[in-house]
Short mmCIF file of N, CA and C in Angstrom, two decimals:
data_model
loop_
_atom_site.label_atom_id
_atom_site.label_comp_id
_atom_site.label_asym_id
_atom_site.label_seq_id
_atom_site.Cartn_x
_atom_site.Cartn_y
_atom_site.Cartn_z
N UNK A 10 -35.30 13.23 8.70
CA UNK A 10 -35.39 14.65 8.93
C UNK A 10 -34.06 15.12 9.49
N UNK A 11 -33.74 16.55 8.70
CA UNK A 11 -32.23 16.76 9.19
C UNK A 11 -32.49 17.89 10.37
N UNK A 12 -31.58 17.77 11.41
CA UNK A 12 -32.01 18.98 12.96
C UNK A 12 -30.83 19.89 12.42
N UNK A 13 -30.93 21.02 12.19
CA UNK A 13 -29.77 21.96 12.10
C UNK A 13 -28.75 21.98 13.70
N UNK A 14 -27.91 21.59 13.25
CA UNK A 14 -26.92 22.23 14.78
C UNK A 14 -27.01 23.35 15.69
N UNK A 15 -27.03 23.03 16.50
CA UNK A 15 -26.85 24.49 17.11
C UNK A 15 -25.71 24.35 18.53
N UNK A 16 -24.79 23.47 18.16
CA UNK A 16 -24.10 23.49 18.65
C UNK A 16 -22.55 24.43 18.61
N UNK A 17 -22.07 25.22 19.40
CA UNK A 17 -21.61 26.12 19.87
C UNK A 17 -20.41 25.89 19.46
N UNK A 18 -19.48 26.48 19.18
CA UNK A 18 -17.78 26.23 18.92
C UNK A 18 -17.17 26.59 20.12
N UNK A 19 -16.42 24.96 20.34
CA UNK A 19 -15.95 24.72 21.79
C UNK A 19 -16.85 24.50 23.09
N UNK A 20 -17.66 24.55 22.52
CA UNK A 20 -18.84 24.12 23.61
C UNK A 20 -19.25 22.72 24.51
N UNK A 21 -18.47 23.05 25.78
CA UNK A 21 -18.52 21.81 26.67
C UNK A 21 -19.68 20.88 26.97
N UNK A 22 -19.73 19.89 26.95
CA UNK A 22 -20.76 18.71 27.20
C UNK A 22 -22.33 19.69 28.26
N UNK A 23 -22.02 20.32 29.02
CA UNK A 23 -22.77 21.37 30.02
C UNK A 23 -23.63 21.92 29.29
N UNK A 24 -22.79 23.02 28.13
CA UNK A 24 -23.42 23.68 27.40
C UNK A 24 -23.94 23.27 26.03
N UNK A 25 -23.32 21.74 25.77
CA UNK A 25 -24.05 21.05 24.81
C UNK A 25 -25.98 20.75 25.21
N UNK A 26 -25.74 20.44 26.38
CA UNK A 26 -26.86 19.69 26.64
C UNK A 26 -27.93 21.34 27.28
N UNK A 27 -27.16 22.12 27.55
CA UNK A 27 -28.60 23.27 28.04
C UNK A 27 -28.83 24.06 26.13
N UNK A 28 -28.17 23.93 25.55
CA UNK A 28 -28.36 24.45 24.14
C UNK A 28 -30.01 23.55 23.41
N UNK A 29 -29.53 21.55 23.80
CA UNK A 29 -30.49 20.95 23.38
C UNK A 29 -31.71 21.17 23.96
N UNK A 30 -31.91 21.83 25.13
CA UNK A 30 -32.70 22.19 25.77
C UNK A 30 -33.85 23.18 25.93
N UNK A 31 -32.83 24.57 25.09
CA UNK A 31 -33.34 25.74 23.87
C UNK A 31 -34.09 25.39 22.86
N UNK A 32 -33.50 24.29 22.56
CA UNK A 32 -34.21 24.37 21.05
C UNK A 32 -35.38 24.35 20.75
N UNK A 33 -35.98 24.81 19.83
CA UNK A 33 -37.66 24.30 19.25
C UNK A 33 -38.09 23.17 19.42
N UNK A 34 -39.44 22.50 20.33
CA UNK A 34 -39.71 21.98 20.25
C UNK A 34 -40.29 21.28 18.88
N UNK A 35 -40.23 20.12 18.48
CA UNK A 35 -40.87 19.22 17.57
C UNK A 35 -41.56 18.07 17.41
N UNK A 36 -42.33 18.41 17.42
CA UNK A 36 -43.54 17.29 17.33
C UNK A 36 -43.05 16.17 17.22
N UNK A 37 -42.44 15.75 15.86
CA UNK A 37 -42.15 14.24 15.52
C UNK A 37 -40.76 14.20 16.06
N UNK A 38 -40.06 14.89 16.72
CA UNK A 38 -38.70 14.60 16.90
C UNK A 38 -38.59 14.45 18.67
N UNK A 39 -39.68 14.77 19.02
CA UNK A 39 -39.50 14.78 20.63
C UNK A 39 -39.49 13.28 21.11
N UNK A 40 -39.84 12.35 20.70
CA UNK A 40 -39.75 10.81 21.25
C UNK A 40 -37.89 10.97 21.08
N UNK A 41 -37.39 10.97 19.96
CA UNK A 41 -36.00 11.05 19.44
C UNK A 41 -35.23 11.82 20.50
N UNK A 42 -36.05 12.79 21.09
CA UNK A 42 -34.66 13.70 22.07
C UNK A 42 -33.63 13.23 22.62
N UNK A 43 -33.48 12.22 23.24
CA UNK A 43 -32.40 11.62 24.11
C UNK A 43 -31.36 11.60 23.12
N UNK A 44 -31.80 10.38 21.96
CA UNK A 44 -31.22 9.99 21.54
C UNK A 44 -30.71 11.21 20.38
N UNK A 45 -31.13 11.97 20.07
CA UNK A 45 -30.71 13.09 19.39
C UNK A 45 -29.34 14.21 20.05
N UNK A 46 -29.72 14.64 21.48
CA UNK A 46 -28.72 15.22 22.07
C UNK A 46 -27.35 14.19 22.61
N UNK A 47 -27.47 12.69 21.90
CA UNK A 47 -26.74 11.91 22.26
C UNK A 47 -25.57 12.10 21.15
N UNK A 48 -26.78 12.07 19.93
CA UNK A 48 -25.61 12.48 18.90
C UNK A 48 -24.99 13.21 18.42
N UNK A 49 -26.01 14.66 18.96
CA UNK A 49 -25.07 16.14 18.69
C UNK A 49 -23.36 16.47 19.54
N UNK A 50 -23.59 15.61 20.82
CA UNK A 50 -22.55 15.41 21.41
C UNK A 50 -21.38 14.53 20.77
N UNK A 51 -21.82 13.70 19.99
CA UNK A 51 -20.48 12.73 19.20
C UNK A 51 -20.16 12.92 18.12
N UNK A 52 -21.56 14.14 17.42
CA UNK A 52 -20.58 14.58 16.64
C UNK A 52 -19.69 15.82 16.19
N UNK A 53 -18.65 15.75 15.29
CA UNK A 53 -17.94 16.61 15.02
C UNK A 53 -18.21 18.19 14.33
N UNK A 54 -17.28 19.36 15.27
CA UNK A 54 -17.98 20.01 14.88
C UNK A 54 -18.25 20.35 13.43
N UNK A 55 -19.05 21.31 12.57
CA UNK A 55 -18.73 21.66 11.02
C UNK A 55 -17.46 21.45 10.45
N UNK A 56 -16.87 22.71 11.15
CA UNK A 56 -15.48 22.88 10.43
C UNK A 56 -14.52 21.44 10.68
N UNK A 57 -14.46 20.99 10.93
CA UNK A 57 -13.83 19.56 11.54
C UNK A 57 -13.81 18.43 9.80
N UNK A 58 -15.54 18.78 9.78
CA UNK A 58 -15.76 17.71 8.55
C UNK A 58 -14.57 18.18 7.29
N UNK A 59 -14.01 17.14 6.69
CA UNK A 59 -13.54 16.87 5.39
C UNK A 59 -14.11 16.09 4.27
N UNK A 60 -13.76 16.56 3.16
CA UNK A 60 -14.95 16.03 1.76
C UNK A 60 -14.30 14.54 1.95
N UNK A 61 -12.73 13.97 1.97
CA UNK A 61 -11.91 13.14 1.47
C UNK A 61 -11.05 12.86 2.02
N UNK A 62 -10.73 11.64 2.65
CA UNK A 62 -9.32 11.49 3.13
C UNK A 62 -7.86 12.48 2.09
N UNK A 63 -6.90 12.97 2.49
CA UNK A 63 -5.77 13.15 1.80
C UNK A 63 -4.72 11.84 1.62
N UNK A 64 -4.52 11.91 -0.07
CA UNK A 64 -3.81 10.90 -0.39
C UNK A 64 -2.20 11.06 0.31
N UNK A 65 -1.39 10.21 1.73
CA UNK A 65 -0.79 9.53 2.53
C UNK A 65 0.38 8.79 1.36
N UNK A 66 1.84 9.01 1.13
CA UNK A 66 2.90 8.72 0.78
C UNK A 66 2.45 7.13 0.95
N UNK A 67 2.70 6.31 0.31
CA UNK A 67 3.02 5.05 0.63
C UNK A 67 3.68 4.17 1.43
N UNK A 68 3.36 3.58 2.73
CA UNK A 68 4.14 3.55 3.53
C UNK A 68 5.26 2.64 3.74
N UNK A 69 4.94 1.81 2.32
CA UNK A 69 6.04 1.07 1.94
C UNK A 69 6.71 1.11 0.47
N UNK A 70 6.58 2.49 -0.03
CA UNK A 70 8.04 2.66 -0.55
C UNK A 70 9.18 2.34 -0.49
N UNK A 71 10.07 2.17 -1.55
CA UNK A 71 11.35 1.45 -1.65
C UNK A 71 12.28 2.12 -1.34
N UNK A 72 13.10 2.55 -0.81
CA UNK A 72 14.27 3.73 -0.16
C UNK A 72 14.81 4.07 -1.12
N UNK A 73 15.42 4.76 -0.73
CA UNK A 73 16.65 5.67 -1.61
C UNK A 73 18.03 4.46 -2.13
N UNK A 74 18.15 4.78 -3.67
CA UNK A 74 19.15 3.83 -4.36
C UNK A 74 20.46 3.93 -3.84
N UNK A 75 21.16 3.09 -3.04
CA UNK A 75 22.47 3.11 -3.12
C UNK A 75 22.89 1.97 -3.48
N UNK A 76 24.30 2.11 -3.38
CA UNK A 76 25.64 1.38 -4.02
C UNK A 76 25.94 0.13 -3.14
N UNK A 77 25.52 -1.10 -3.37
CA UNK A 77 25.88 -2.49 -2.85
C UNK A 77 26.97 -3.18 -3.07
N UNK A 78 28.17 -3.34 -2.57
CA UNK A 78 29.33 -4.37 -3.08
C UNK A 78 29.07 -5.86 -2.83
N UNK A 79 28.76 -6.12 -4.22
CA UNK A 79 28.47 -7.97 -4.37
C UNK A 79 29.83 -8.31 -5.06
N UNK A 80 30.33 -9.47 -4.44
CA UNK A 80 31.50 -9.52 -5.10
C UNK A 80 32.24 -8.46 -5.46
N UNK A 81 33.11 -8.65 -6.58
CA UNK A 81 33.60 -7.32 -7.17
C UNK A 81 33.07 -6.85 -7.89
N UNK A 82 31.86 -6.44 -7.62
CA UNK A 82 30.67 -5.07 -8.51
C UNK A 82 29.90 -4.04 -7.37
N UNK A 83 30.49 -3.20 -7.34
CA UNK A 83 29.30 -2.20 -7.08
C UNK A 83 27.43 -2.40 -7.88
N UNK A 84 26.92 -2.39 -6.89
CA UNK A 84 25.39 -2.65 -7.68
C UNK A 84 24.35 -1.68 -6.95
N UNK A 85 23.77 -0.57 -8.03
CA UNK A 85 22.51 0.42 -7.65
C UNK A 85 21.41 -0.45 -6.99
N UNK A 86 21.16 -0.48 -6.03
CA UNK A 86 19.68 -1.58 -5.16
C UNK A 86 19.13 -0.57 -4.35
N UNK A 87 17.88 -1.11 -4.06
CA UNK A 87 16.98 0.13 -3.43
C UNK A 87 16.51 -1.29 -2.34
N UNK A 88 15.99 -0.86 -0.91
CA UNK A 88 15.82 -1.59 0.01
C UNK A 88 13.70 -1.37 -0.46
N UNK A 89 13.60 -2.14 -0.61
CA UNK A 89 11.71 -2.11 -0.48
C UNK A 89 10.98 -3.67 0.59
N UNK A 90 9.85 -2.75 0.97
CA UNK A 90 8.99 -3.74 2.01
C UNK A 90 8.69 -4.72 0.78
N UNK A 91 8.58 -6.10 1.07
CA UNK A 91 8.10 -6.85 0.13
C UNK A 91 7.05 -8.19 1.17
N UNK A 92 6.91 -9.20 0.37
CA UNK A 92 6.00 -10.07 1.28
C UNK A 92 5.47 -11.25 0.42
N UNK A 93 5.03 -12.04 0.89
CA UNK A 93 4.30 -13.22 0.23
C UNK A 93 3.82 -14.03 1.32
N UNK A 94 2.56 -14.75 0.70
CA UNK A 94 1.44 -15.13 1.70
C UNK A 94 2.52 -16.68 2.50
N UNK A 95 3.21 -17.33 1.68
CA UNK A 95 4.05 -18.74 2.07
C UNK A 95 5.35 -18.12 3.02
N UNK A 96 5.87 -16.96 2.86
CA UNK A 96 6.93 -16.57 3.88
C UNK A 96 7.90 -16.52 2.73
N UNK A 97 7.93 -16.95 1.46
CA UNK A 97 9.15 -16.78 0.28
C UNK A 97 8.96 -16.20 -0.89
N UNK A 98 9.53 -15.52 -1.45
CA UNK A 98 9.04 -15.20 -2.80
C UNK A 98 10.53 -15.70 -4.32
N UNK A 99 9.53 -16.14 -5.03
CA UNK A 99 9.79 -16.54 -5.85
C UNK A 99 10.90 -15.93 -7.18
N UNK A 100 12.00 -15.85 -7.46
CA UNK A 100 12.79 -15.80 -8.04
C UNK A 100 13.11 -16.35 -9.66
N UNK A 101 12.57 -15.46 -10.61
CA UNK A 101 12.11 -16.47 -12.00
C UNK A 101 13.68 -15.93 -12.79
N UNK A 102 14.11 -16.81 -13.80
CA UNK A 102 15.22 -16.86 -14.65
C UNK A 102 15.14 -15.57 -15.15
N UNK A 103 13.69 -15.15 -16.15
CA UNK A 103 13.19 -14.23 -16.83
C UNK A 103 12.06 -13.83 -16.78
N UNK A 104 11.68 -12.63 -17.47
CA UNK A 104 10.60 -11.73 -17.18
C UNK A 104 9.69 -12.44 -18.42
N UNK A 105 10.29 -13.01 -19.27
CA UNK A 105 9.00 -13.44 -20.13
C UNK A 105 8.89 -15.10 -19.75
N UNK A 106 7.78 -15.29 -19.10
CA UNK A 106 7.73 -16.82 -18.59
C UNK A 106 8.11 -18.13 -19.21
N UNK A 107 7.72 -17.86 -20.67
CA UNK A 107 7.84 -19.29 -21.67
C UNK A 107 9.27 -19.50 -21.21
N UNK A 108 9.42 -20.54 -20.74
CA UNK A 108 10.65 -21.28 -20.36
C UNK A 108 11.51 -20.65 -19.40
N UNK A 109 11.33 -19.69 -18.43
CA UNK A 109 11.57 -19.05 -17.59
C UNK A 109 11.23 -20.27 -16.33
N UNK A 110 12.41 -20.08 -15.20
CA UNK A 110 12.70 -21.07 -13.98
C UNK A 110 12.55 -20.59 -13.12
N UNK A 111 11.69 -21.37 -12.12
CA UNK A 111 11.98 -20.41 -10.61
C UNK A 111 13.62 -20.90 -9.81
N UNK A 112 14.58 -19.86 -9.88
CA UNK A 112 15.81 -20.46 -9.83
C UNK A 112 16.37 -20.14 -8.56
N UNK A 113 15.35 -19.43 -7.30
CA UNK A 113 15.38 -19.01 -5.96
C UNK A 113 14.40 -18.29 -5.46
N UNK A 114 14.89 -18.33 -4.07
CA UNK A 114 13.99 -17.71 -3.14
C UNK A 114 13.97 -16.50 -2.45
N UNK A 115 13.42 -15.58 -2.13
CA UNK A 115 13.67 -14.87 -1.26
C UNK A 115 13.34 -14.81 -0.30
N UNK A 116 13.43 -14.45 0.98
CA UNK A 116 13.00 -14.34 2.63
C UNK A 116 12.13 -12.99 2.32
N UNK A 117 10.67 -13.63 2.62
CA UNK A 117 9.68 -12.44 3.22
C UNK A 117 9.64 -12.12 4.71
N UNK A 118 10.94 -12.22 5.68
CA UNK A 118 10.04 -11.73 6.92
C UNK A 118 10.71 -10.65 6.91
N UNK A 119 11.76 -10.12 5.77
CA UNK A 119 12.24 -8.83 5.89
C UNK A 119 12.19 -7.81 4.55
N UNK A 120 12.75 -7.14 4.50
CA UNK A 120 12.65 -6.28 3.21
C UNK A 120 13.73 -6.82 2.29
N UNK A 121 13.36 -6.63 1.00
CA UNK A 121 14.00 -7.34 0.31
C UNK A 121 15.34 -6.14 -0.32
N UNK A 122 16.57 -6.52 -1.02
CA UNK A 122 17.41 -5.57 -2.05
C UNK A 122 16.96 -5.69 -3.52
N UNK A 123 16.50 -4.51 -4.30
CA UNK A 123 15.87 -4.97 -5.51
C UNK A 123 16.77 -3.87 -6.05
N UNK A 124 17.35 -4.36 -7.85
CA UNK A 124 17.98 -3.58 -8.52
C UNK A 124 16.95 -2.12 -8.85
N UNK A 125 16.30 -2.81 -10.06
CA UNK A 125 15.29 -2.37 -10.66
C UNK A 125 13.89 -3.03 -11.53
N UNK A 126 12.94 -1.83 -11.63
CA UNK A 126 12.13 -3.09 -12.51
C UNK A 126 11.68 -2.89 -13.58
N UNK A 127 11.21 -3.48 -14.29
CA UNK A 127 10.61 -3.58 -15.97
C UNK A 127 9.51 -4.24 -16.04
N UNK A 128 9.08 -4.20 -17.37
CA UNK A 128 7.79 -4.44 -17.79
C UNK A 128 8.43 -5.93 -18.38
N UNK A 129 7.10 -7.32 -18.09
CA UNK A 129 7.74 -8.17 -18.58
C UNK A 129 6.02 -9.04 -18.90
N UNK A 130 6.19 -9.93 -18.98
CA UNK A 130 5.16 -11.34 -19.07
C UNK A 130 4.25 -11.49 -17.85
N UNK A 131 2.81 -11.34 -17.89
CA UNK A 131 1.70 -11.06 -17.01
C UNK A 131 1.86 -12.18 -15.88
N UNK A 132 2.44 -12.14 -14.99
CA UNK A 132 2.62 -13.34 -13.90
C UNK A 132 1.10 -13.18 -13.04
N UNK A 133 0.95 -14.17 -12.92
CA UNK A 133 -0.42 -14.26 -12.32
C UNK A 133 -0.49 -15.45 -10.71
N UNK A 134 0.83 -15.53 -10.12
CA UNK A 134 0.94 -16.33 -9.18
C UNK A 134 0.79 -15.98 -7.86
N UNK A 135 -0.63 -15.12 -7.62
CA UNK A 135 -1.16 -15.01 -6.63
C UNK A 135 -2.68 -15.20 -7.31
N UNK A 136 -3.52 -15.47 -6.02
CA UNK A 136 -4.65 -15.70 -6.43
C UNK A 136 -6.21 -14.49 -6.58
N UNK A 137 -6.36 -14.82 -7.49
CA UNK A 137 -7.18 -12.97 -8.00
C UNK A 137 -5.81 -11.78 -8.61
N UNK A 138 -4.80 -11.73 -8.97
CA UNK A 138 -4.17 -11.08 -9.12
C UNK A 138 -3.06 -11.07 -10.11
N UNK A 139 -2.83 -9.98 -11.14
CA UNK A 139 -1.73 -9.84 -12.04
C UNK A 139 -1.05 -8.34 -12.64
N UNK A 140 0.04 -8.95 -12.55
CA UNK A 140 0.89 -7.83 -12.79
C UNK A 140 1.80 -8.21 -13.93
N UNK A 141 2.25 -7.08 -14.89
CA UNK A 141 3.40 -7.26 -16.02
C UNK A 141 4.92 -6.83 -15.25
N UNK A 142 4.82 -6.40 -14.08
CA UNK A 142 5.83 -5.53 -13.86
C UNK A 142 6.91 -6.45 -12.99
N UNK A 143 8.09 -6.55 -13.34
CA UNK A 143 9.01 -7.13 -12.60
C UNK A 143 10.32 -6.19 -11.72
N UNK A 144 10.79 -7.04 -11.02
CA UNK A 144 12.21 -6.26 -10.20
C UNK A 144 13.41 -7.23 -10.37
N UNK A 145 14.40 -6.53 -10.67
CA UNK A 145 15.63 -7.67 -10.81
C UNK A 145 16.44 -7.75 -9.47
N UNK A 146 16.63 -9.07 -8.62
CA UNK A 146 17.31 -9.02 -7.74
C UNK A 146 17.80 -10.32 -7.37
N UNK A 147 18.66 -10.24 -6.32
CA UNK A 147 19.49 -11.40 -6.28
C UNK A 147 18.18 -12.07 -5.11
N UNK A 148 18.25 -13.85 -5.54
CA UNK A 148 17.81 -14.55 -4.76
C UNK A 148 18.71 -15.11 -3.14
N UNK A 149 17.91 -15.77 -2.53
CA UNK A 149 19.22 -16.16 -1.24
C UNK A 149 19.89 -17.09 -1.45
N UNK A 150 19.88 -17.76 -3.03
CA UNK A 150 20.93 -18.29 -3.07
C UNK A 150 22.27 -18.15 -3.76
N UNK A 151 22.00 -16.70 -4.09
CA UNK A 151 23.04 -16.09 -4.78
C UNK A 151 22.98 -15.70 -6.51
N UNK A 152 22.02 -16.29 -6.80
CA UNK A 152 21.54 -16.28 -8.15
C UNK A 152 20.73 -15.28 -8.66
N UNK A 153 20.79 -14.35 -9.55
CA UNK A 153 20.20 -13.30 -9.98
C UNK A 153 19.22 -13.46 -10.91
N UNK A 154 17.66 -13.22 -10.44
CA UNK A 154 16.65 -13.20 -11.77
C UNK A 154 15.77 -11.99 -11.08
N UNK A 155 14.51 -12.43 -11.54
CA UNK A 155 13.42 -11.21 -11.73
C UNK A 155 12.12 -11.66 -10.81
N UNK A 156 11.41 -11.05 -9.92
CA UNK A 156 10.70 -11.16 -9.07
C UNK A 156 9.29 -10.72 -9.57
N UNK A 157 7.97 -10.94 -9.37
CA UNK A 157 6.80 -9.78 -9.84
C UNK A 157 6.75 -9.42 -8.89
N UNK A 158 6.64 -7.80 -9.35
CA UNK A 158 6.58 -6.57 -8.16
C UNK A 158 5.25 -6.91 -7.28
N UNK A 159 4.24 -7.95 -7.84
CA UNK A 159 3.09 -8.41 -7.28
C UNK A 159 3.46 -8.56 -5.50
N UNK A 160 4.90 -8.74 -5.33
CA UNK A 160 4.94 -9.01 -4.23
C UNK A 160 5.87 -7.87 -3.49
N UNK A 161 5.93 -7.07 -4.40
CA UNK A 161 6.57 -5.58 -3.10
C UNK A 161 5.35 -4.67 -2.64
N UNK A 162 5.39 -4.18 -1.25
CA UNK A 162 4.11 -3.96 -1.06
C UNK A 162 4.02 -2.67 -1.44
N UNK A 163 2.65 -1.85 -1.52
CA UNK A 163 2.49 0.01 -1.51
C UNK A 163 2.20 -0.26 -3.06
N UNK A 164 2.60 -1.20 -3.53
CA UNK A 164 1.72 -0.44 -5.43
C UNK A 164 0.41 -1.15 -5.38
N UNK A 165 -0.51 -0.43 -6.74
CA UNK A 165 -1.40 -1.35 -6.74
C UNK A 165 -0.83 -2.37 -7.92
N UNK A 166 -2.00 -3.43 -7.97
CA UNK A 166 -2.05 -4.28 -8.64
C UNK A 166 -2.24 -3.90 -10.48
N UNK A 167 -1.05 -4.23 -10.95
CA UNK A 167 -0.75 -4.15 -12.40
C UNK A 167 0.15 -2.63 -12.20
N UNK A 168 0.12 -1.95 -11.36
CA UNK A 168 0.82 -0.85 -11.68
C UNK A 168 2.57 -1.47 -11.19
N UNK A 169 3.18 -0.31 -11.73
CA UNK A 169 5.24 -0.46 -10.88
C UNK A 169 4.90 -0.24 -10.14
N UNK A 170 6.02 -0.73 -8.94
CA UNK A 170 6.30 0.42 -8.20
C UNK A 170 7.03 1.53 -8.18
N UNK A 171 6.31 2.61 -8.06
CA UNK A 171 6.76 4.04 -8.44
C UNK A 171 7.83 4.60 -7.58
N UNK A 172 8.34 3.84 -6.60
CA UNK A 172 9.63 4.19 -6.11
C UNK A 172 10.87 3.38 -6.47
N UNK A 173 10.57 2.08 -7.04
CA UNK A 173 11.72 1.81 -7.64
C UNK A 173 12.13 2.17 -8.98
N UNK A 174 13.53 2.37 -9.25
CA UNK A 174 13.84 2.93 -10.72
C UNK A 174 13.79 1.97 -11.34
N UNK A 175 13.85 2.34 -12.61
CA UNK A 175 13.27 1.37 -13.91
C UNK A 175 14.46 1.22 -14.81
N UNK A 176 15.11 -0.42 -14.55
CA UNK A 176 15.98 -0.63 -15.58
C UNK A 176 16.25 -0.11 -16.59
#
């Protein structure tokens, strides 16, 4: 059974409880009283309620692209949160696996430098999880291949990430 509110806008705990006090008595709801003016007090008023959370920027988006000097090349890299459950992430030759190497590592306890990414070969090296989408970036050992975005955080699963640019 639903009790209509009759709770007051801005109405202090005082005048919460002499309002519950007004009200119509009810037969089947009077055992419930306590516990009823317990909850008109916790909850929020009408206008307060929302249908839906609002969809919140991603909070790990990849920054803004600038200009990296590796050696003698300027290189477009975007800084993104990344992660993996072992503390490293994996560094493959190429985006299409058949004969593709894991040829380095990267350090997950920080954010990683990623060029860009592309669509490549369904990597499936997490568990429950796959993605086509790769990022090209240098490993820590100096060696340049392709990462699955599986492991930059803020996208979902199988999608890019929509803040890094696309080779």
């Amino acid at each position: 059974m639903v009790v209509p509110s009759r709770r007051p806008a801005g109405a202090g705990a005082a005048a919460l409880a002499a309002a519950a006090l007004l009200a119509p008595p009810l037969a089947v709801a009077a055992p419930l009283a306590p516990l009823l003016a317990v909850a008109a007090l916790l909850a929020p008023p009408a206008h307060a309620r929302t249908l839906a959370p609002s969809p919140s920027p991603s909070p790990s988006a990849c920054g803004a692209p600038v200009n990296r000097q590796i050696g003698d090349v300027a290189v477009t890299m975007q800084l993104c949160p990344d992660w993996a459950p072992a503390g490293r992430i994996p560094v493959h030759s190429g985006t299409r696996l058949a004969g593709a190497k894991v040829i380095g590592w990267i350090d997950a306890a920080a954010d990683g430098w990623y060029e860009c990414g592309m669509r490549g070969d369904p990597y499936r090296g997490l568990p429950g999880a796959v993605s086509r989408w790769w990022a090209a970036a240098m490993a820590d050992n100096g060696r340049w291949g392709y990462v699955s975005q599986l492991y930059l955080q803020g996208g979902r699963e199988g999608d890019p990430e929509q803040s890094l640019r696309r080779c």
